[in-house]
Amino acid sequence: MSTFFCSLIVMALRVRADLRLTSTYFRRAKTMKIQFIAVSTLVIALWAAISGTVRAVEVAGGQTSVALDTALLASAASLNLSSVSADVIAPGSLPGSVAFPINSRTAATLPTTFTYNPATFPALGSFAGAIEHQGSVFFNANSVEVGDFTIGFNAARAGTLGGQASGFYVESTTGIAAILFDLKVNGANPQPTSLVVDADLLVSPEFGSFLLSGGLSTANLQGADVGDARVSATAVPEPASAALLGVGLAAWALHRRRETLSLHNRS
């Protein structure tokens, strides 16, 4: 065999060896890249969950119990309780109360939109949206109706009524469509899967003016404590929060599966 052909064979063997090394390098590099991406995604997701980025949860259901001082409403505001609608729950979780179901987030009308951070609620910036309800209360032989209540928040209301108002309010969206009460929050127990808030019901300036101008009261009752309320809500993680953690776990699971298949193929 000529020297020329021998040289070609040697070169071909060297190229083949180099290609094998290159292929191995790229396979290892690809594996390391996948591993890096999987671990990084999982670490980011876990860090976000721990640090509070993935801490927002959504109110998904539950009920709000209301115990009105019916004697005070009758004597001071000429409002005599006569009945409640069929969807109102009796009794509620407070003594002498009834409860209004909290609308789901997919309700056709007035869907609940409230989200909160269990670690920092009720600090400003730790919540958003509104809690919506169904059910009505009737007074004066069913001639006066309030119902389908919204619990919302307006920072401008915080600190009013002699510093008692928290900024949260109760608004009737059927019958008398107005803000009825400002809430004086007495306690809150925010958890990742539930939210309980206890509050006093203070007659709002709007409702006080309505009662006075309508001749139902002889004095403006704004700020008067006419009952108690307890929000007992169920909660679920925000979709974005759950998705981020899910992506991290899925990426790690995919990486582990590829490692297992690689070991199996080598054996």
CSV table of C-alpha atoms in Angstrom, one decimal:
chain,number,residue,atom,x,y,z
A,1,MET,CA,0.0,0.0,0.0
A,2,SER,CA,1.4,3.4,-0.9
A,3,THR,CA,2.4,6.0,1.6
A,4,PHE,CA,-0.3,8.3,0.3
A,5,PHE,CA,-3.1,5.8,1.0
A,6,CYS,CA,-1.6,5.1,4.4
A,7,SER,CA,-1.7,8.8,5.2
A,8,LEU,CA,-5.3,9.0,4.1
A,9,ILE,CA,-6.3,6.1,6.4
A,10,VAL,CA,-4.5,7.7,9.4
A,11,MET,CA,-6.2,11.0,8.7
A,12,ALA,CA,-9.6,9.4,8.4
A,13,LEU,CA,-9.2,7.6,11.7
A,14,ARG,CA,-8.1,10.9,13.4
A,15,VAL,CA,-11.2,12.7,11.9
A,16,ARG,CA,-13.4,9.9,13.1
A,17,ALA,CA,-11.9,10.1,16.6
A,18,ASP,CA,-12.3,13.9,16.6
A,19,LEU,CA,-16.0,13.6,15.5
A,20,ARG,CA,-16.6,11.1,18.3
A,21,LEU,CA,-15.1,13.5,20.8
A,22,THR,CA,-17.0,16.4,19.4
A,23,SER,CA,-20.3,14.5,19.5
A,24,THR,CA,-19.7,13.4,23.1
A,25,TYR,CA,-18.9,17.0,23.9
A,26,PHE,CA,-22.1,18.4,22.4
A,27,ARG,CA,-24.1,15.6,24.0
A,28,ARG,CA,-22.7,16.5,27.4
A,29,ALA,CA,-23.1,20.2,26.8
A,30,LYS,CA,-26.7,19.6,25.8
A,31,THR,CA,-27.3,17.6,28.9
A,32,MET,CA,-25.6,20.2,31.1
A,33,LYS,CA,-27.7,22.9,29.5
A,34,ILE,CA,-31.0,21.0,30.1
A,35,GLN,CA,-29.9,20.3,33.7
A,36,PHE,CA,-29.0,24.0,34.2
A,37,ILE,CA,-32.4,25.2,32.8
A,38,ALA,CA,-34.3,22.7,34.9
A,39,VAL,CA,-32.5,23.5,38.1
A,40,SER,CA,-32.7,27.2,37.5
A,41,THR,CA,-36.4,27.2,36.8
A,42,LEU,CA,-37.1,25.2,39.9
A,43,VAL,CA,-34.9,27.4,42.0
A,44,ILE,CA,-36.6,30.5,40.7
A,45,ALA,CA,-40.0,29.1,41.3
A,46,LEU,CA,-39.1,28.0,44.9
A,47,TRP,CA,-37.4,31.3,45.6
A,48,ALA,CA,-40.5,33.2,44.4
A,49,ALA,CA,-42.7,31.1,46.6
A,50,ILE,CA,-40.6,31.7,49.7
A,51,SER,CA,-39.9,35.4,49.1
A,52,GLY,CA,-43.6,36.2,48.6
A,53,THR,CA,-43.8,36.7,44.8
A,54,VAL,CA,-45.9,33.6,44.6
A,55,ARG,CA,-48.0,34.3,47.6
A,56,ALA,CA,-51.1,36.0,46.2
A,57,VAL,CA,-54.2,33.9,46.5
A,58,GLU,CA,-57.7,34.3,45.2
A,59,VAL,CA,-61.0,34.3,47.2
A,60,ALA,CA,-63.0,31.5,45.5
A,61,GLY,CA,-66.1,31.1,47.7
A,62,GLY,CA,-67.4,30.9,51.2
A,63,GLN,CA,-69.9,33.2,53.0
A,64,THR,CA,-70.2,36.5,54.9
A,65,SER,CA,-72.3,36.4,58.1
A,66,VAL,CA,-74.1,39.5,59.2
A,67,ALA,CA,-75.7,40.1,62.6
A,68,LEU,CA,-77.7,43.3,62.5
A,69,ASP,CA,-78.8,45.2,65.6
A,70,THR,CA,-82.5,45.0,64.5
A,71,ALA,CA,-83.8,46.9,67.6
A,72,LEU,CA,-81.5,49.9,66.9
A,73,LEU,CA,-82.4,49.9,63.2
A,74,ALA,CA,-86.1,49.8,64.1
A,75,SER,CA,-86.0,52.6,66.7
A,76,ALA,CA,-83.4,54.9,65.1
A,77,ALA,CA,-84.0,54.3,61.4
A,78,SER,CA,-87.5,53.1,61.2
A,79,LEU,CA,-86.3,49.9,59.4
A,80,ASN,CA,-88.1,46.8,60.6
A,81,LEU,CA,-86.7,43.5,59.4
A,82,SER,CA,-89.4,41.5,57.5
A,83,SER,CA,-87.7,38.8,55.5
A,84,VAL,CA,-84.6,37.5,53.6
A,85,SER,CA,-84.4,36.0,50.1
A,86,ALA,CA,-84.3,32.2,49.6
A,87,ASP,CA,-80.6,32.1,48.9
A,88,VAL,CA,-79.6,33.6,52.2
A,89,ILE,CA,-78.2,31.1,54.7
A,90,ALA,CA,-79.6,30.8,58.2
A,91,PRO,CA,-78.0,30.8,60.6
A,92,GLY,CA,-74.6,32.3,59.9
A,93,SER,CA,-71.4,31.9,61.8
A,94,LEU,CA,-72.1,34.7,64.2
A,95,PRO,CA,-74.8,34.6,66.9
A,96,GLY,CA,-78.1,35.8,65.6
A,97,SER,CA,-76.8,36.2,62.1
A,98,VAL,CA,-77.6,35.2,58.5
A,99,ALA,CA,-75.0,34.5,55.8
A,100,PHE,CA,-74.7,35.6,52.2
A,101,PRO,CA,-72.9,33.2,49.8
A,102,ILE,CA,-69.8,34.6,48.2
A,103,ASN,CA,-70.0,34.5,44.4
A,104,SER,CA,-67.5,32.4,42.5
A,105,ARG,CA,-64.9,34.0,40.3
A,106,THR,CA,-66.8,32.6,37.2
A,107,ALA,CA,-70.3,33.9,38.2
A,108,ALA,CA,-72.3,35.2,35.3
A,109,THR,CA,-73.0,38.4,37.3
A,110,LEU,CA,-70.9,40.1,39.9
A,111,PRO,CA,-68.0,37.6,40.0
A,112,THR,CA,-65.7,37.9,42.9
A,113,THR,CA,-62.3,39.3,42.0
A,114,PHE,CA,-60.6,39.6,45.4
A,115,THR,CA,-56.9,38.6,45.8
A,116,TYR,CA,-54.7,38.9,48.8
A,117,ASN,CA,-51.2,38.1,50.2
A,118,PRO,CA,-51.6,35.9,53.3
A,119,ALA,CA,-48.2,37.1,54.6
A,120,THR,CA,-49.1,40.8,54.7
A,121,PHE,CA,-52.9,41.2,54.6
A,122,PRO,CA,-54.5,43.7,55.5
A,123,ALA,CA,-51.6,46.1,54.8
A,124,LEU,CA,-52.1,48.4,51.9
A,125,GLY,CA,-50.9,46.9,48.6
A,126,SER,CA,-51.5,43.3,49.9
A,127,PHE,CA,-54.9,43.0,48.3
A,128,ALA,CA,-57.0,44.0,45.4
A,129,GLY,CA,-60.5,43.5,43.9
A,130,ALA,CA,-63.9,42.9,45.5
A,131,ILE,CA,-65.8,40.2,47.3
A,132,GLU,CA,-69.3,39.8,45.7
A,133,HIS,CA,-72.4,38.2,47.3
A,134,GLN,CA,-75.9,37.1,46.4
A,135,GLY,CA,-79.0,37.4,48.6
A,136,SER,CA,-81.3,40.2,49.8
A,137,VAL,CA,-82.7,41.6,53.1
A,138,PHE,CA,-86.2,43.2,53.2
A,139,PHE,CA,-87.5,45.7,55.6
A,140,ASN,CA,-90.9,47.3,56.3
A,141,ALA,CA,-93.2,44.6,55.0
A,142,ASN,CA,-90.7,44.0,52.1
A,143,SER,CA,-91.0,47.5,50.8
A,144,VAL,CA,-87.3,48.2,51.3
A,145,GLU,CA,-84.7,45.9,49.8
A,146,VAL,CA,-80.9,45.8,50.0
A,147,GLY,CA,-78.9,43.0,48.6
A,148,ASP,CA,-76.3,41.4,46.3
A,149,PHE,CA,-73.6,43.0,48.4
A,150,THR,CA,-70.2,44.1,47.4
A,151,ILE,CA,-67.3,44.3,49.9
A,152,GLY,CA,-64.9,46.7,48.3
A,153,PHE,CA,-62.1,49.0,49.3
A,154,ASN,CA,-61.5,52.7,48.8
A,155,ALA,CA,-58.4,54.2,50.4
A,156,ALA,CA,-60.1,57.6,50.6
A,157,ARG,CA,-62.5,56.2,53.1
A,158,ALA,CA,-59.8,54.9,55.5
A,159,GLY,CA,-59.6,56.9,58.6
A,160,THR,CA,-63.0,58.6,58.2
A,161,LEU,CA,-65.8,58.3,60.8
A,162,GLY,CA,-63.6,59.4,63.6
A,163,GLY,CA,-60.7,57.2,62.5
A,164,GLN,CA,-62.8,54.0,62.7
A,165,ALA,CA,-63.3,53.3,59.0
A,166,SER,CA,-60.8,50.8,57.5
A,167,GLY,CA,-61.4,51.7,53.9
A,168,PHE,CA,-63.4,48.5,53.3
A,169,TYR,CA,-67.1,49.1,52.7
A,170,VAL,CA,-70.4,47.2,52.0
A,171,GLU,CA,-72.4,48.3,49.0
A,172,SER,CA,-75.9,47.2,48.1
A,173,THR,CA,-76.3,46.7,44.3
A,174,THR,CA,-80.0,45.8,44.3
A,175,GLY,CA,-82.9,47.7,45.8
A,176,ILE,CA,-81.2,50.6,47.5
A,177,ALA,CA,-78.1,50.8,45.3
A,178,ALA,CA,-75.6,52.6,47.7
A,179,ILE,CA,-72.8,52.1,50.1
A,180,LEU,CA,-74.5,51.1,53.3
A,181,PHE,CA,-71.7,50.5,55.7
A,182,ASP,CA,-68.1,51.3,56.3
A,183,LEU,CA,-66.2,48.4,58.0
A,184,LYS,CA,-64.2,48.8,61.2
A,185,VAL,CA,-62.0,45.8,61.0
A,186,ASN,CA,-61.4,44.1,64.4
A,187,GLY,CA,-59.4,41.1,63.3
A,188,ALA,CA,-58.2,39.1,60.4
A,189,ASN,CA,-56.9,35.6,59.9
A,190,PRO,CA,-55.4,35.4,56.4
A,191,GLN,CA,-54.2,31.9,55.3
A,192,PRO,CA,-53.2,30.5,51.9
A,193,THR,CA,-56.5,28.5,51.7
A,194,SER,CA,-58.9,30.7,53.8
A,195,LEU,CA,-59.6,34.2,54.9
A,196,VAL,CA,-61.6,35.3,58.0
A,197,VAL,CA,-62.2,38.9,58.7
A,198,ASP,CA,-64.3,40.3,61.6
A,199,ALA,CA,-65.7,43.8,61.5
A,200,ASP,CA,-68.3,46.2,62.9
A,201,LEU,CA,-70.9,47.7,60.5
A,202,LEU,CA,-70.8,51.5,60.7
A,203,VAL,CA,-73.5,53.4,59.0
A,204,SER,CA,-71.9,55.1,56.0
A,205,PRO,CA,-72.3,58.8,55.2
A,206,GLU,CA,-74.3,57.9,52.1
A,207,PHE,CA,-76.7,55.7,54.0
A,208,GLY,CA,-77.0,58.1,56.9
A,209,SER,CA,-77.9,60.9,54.4
A,210,PHE,CA,-80.4,58.6,52.7
A,211,LEU,CA,-82.2,57.7,55.9
A,212,LEU,CA,-82.3,61.3,57.0
A,213,SER,CA,-83.5,62.8,53.7
A,214,GLY,CA,-86.1,60.0,53.4
A,215,GLY,CA,-87.6,60.8,56.8
A,216,LEU,CA,-86.6,57.4,58.2
A,217,SER,CA,-84.4,58.9,60.9
A,218,THR,CA,-84.5,62.1,62.8
A,219,ALA,CA,-80.7,62.5,62.9
A,220,ASN,CA,-77.8,61.6,60.7
A,221,LEU,CA,-76.7,58.1,61.9
A,222,GLN,CA,-73.4,58.0,60.0
A,223,GLY,CA,-70.8,56.2,62.0
A,224,ALA,CA,-73.3,54.4,64.2
A,225,ASP,CA,-72.4,50.8,64.9
A,226,VAL,CA,-75.5,48.8,63.8
A,227,GLY,CA,-74.1,45.2,63.6
A,228,ASP,CA,-71.3,42.8,63.1
A,229,ALA,CA,-69.9,41.0,60.0
A,230,ARG,CA,-67.6,38.0,59.5
A,231,VAL,CA,-66.1,37.1,56.1
A,232,SER,CA,-65.4,33.4,56.0
A,233,ALA,CA,-63.8,32.8,52.6
A,234,THR,CA,-62.1,29.9,50.9
A,235,ALA,CA,-59.0,30.7,48.8
A,236,VAL,CA,-56.9,29.2,46.1
A,237,PRO,CA,-53.5,30.2,44.6
A,238,GLU,CA,-53.5,32.6,41.7
A,239,PRO,CA,-53.1,30.8,38.4
A,240,ALA,CA,-49.9,32.6,37.7
A,241,SER,CA,-48.5,31.6,41.1
A,242,ALA,CA,-49.4,27.9,40.6
A,243,ALA,CA,-48.2,27.9,37.1
A,244,LEU,CA,-44.7,29.2,37.9
A,245,LEU,CA,-44.2,26.5,40.6
A,246,GLY,CA,-45.7,23.9,38.2
A,247,VAL,CA,-43.3,24.9,35.5
A,248,GLY,CA,-40.3,24.5,37.8
A,249,LEU,CA,-41.4,21.1,39.0
A,250,ALA,CA,-42.2,19.9,35.5
A,251,ALA,CA,-38.8,21.0,34.2
A,252,TRP,CA,-37.0,19.1,37.0
A,253,ALA,CA,-39.2,16.0,36.4
A,254,LEU,CA,-38.3,16.1,32.7
A,255,HIS,CA,-34.6,16.4,33.5
A,256,ARG,CA,-34.7,13.4,35.9
A,257,ARG,CA,-36.6,11.4,33.2
A,258,ARG,CA,-33.9,12.1,30.6
A,259,GLU,CA,-31.2,11.2,33.1
A,260,THR,CA,-32.9,7.8,33.8
A,261,LEU,CA,-33.3,7.1,30.1
A,262,SER,CA,-29.7,8.0,29.4
A,263,LEU,CA,-28.5,5.6,32.2
A,264,HIS,CA,-30.8,2.8,30.9
A,265,ASN,CA,-29.5,3.2,27.3
A,266,ARG,CA,-25.9,3.1,28.5
A,267,SER,CA,-26.5,-0.1,30.4
